[in-house]
C-alpha atoms as a printed R data frame, in Angstrom:
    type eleno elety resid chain resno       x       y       z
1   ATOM     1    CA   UNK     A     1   0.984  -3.382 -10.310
2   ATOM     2    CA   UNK     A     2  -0.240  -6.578  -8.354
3   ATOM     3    CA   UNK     A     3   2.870  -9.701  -8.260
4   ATOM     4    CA   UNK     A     4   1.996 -12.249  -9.691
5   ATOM     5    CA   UNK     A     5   0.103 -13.800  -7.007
6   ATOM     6    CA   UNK     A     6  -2.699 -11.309  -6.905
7   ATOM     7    CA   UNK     A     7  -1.476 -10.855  -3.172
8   ATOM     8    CA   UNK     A     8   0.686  -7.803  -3.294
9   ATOM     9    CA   UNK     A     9   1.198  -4.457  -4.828
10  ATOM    10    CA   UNK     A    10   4.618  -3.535  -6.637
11  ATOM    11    CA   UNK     A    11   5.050   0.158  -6.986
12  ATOM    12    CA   UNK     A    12   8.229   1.746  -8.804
13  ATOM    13    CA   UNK     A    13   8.629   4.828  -7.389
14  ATOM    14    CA   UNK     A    14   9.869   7.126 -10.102
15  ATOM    15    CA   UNK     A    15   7.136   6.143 -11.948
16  ATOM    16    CA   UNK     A    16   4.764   6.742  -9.036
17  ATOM    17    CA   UNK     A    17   6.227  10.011  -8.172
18  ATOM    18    CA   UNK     A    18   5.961  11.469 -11.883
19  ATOM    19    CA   UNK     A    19   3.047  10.164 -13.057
20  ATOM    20    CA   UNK     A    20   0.954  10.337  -9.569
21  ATOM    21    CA   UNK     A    21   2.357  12.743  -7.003
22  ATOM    22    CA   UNK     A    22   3.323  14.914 -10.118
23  ATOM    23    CA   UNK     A    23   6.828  15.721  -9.222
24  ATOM    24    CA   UNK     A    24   8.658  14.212 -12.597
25  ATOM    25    CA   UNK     A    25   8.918  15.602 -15.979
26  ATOM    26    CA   UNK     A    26   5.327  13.253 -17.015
27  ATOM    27    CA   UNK     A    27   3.093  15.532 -14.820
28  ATOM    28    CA   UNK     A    28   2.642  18.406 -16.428
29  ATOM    29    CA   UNK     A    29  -0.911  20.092 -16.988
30  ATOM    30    CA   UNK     A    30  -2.350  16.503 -14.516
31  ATOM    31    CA   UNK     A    31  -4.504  16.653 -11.582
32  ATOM    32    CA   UNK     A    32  -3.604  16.841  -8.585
33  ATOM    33    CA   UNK     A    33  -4.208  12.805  -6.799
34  ATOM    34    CA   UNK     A    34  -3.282  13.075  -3.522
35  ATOM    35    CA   UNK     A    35  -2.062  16.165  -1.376
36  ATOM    36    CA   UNK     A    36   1.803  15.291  -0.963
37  ATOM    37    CA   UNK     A    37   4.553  15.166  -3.628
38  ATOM    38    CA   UNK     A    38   6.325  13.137  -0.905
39  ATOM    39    CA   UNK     A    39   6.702   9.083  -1.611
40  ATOM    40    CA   UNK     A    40   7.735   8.947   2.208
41  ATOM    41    CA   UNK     A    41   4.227  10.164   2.997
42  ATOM    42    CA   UNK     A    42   1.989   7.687   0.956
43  ATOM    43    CA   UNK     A    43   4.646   4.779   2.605
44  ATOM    44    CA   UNK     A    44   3.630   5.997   6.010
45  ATOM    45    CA   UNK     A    45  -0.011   6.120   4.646
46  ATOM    46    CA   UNK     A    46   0.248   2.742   3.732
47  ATOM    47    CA   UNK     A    47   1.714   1.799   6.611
48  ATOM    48    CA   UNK     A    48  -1.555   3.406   8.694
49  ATOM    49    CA   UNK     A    49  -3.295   1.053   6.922
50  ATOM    50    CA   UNK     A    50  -2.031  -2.108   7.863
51  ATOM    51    CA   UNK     A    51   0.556  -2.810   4.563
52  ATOM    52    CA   UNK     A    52   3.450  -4.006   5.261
53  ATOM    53    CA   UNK     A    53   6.643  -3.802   3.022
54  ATOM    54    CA   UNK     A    54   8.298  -7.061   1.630
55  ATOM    55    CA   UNK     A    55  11.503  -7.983   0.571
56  ATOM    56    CA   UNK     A    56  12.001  -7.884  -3.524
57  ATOM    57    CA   UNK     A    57  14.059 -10.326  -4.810
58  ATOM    58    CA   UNK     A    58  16.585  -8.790  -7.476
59  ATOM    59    CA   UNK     A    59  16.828 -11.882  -9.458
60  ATOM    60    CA   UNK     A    60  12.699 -12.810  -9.834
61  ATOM    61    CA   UNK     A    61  10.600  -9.658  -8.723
62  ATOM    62    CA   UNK     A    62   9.271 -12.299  -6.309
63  ATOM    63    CA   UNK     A    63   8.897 -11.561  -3.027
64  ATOM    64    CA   UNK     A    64  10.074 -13.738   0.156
65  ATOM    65    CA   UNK     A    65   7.158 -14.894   1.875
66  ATOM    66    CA   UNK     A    66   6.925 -13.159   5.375
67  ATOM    67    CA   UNK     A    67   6.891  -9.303   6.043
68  ATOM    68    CA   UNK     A    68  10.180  -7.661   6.846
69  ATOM    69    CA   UNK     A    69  10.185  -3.494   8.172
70  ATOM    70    CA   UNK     A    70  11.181  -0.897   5.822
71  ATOM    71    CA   UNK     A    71  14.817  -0.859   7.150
72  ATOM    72    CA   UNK     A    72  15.764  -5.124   6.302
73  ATOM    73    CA   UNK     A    73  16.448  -3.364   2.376
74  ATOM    74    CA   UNK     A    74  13.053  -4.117   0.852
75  ATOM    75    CA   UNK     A    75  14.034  -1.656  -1.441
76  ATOM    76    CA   UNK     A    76  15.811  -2.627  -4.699
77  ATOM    77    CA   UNK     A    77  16.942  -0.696  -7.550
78  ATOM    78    CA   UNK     A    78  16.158  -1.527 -11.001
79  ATOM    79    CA   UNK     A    79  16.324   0.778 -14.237
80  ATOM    80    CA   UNK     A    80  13.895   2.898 -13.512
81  ATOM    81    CA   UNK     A    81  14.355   3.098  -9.798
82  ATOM    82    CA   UNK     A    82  13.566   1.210  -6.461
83  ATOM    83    CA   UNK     A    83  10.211  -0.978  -7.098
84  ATOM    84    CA   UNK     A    84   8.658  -1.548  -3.268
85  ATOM    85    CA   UNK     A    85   6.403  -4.406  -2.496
86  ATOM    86    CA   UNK     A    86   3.886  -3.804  -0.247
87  ATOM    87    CA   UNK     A    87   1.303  -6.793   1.437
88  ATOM    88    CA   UNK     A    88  -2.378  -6.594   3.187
89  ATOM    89    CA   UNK     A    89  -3.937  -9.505   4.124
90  ATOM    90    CA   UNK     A    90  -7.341  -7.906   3.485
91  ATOM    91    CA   UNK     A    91  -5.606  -6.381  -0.336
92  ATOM    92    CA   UNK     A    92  -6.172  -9.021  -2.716
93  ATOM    93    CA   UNK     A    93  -7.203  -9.475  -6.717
94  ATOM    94    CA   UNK     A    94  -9.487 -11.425  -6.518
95  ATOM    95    CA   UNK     A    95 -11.336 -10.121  -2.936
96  ATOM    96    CA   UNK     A    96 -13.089  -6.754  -3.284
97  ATOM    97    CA   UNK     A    97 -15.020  -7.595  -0.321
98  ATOM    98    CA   UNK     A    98 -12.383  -7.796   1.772
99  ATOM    99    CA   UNK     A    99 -11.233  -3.508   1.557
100 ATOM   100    CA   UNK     A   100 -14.325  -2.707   4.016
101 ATOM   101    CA   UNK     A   101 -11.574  -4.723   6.326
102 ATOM   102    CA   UNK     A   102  -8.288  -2.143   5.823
103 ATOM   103    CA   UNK     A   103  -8.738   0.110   8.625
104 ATOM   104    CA   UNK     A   104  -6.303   3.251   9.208
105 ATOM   105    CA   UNK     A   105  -4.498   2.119  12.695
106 ATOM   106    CA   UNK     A   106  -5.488   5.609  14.769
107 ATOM   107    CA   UNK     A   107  -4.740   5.697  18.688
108 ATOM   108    CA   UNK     A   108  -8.552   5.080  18.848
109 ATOM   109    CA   UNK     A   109  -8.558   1.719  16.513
110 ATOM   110    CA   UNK     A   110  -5.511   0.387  18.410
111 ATOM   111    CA   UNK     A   111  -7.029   0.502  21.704
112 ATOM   112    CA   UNK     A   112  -9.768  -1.007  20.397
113 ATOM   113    CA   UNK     A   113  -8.147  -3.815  18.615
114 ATOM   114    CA   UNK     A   114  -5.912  -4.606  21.435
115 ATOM   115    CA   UNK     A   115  -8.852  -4.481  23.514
116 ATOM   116    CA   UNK     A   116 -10.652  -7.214  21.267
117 ATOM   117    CA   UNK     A   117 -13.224  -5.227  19.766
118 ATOM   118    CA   UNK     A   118 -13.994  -4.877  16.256
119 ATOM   119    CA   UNK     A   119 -12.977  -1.537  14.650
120 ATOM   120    CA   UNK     A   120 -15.948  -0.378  11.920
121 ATOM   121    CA   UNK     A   121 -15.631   2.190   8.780
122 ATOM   122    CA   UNK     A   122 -18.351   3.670   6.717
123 ATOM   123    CA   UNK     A   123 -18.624   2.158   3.079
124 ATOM   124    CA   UNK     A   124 -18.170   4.318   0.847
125 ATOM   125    CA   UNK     A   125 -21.283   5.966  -0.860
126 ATOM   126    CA   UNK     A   126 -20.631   3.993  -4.609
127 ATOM   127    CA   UNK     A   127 -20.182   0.561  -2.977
128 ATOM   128    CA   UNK     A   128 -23.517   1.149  -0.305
């Protein structure tokens, strides 16, 4: 789910893992969404594409307002299990526009970027 500044993503990971990677009891008969069962792997994913993990506060869901790495304990547990929050500047409610701008950080793109050239991607077909 977005927090509450239409700036962020919260995931809960049990929930994720059975009811998207289709590893809990809730997945059953589903289709298949992405090729791992591992929530390590869509973290890295995420992390190829520029997100970076914030900490959650226990007390407010809210998160503090500069990125921290996966280690500083971003992770906190609740009922359910840990919920992670995870920030892109180009990821936002209210910006659509601004996806064409997540770009998956390859050897290529870095070079580029540190370079100070602009790294492109292909819109996807429904959006052209």
């Amino acid at each position: 789910r977005w927090d509450a500044r239409g700036e962020g993503l919260f995931i809960d990971q049990v929930l994720f893992e059975q009811e998207l990677l289709a590893v809990g009891p809730g997945a059953a008969g589903e289709e298949e969404l992405f090729k791992t069962k591992n929530f390590g792997s869509i973290v890295r994913q995420l992390n190829l594409y520029g997100f970076h993990k914030l900490t959650v506060s226990p007390a407010s869901s809210a998160a503090v307002s500069r990125p921290t790495s996966s280690t500083a304990g971003g992770d906190t547990s609740y009922p359910d299990g840990p919920l992670h929050h995870f920030w892109n500047p180009h990821f936002r409610y209210d910006r659509p526009d601004l996806l064409v701008k997540i770009k998956r950080l390859t050897k290529a793109n870095k070079e580029k970027l540190d370079a100070g050239l602009e790294v492109t991607s292909r819109l996807p077909d429904d959006i052209q």
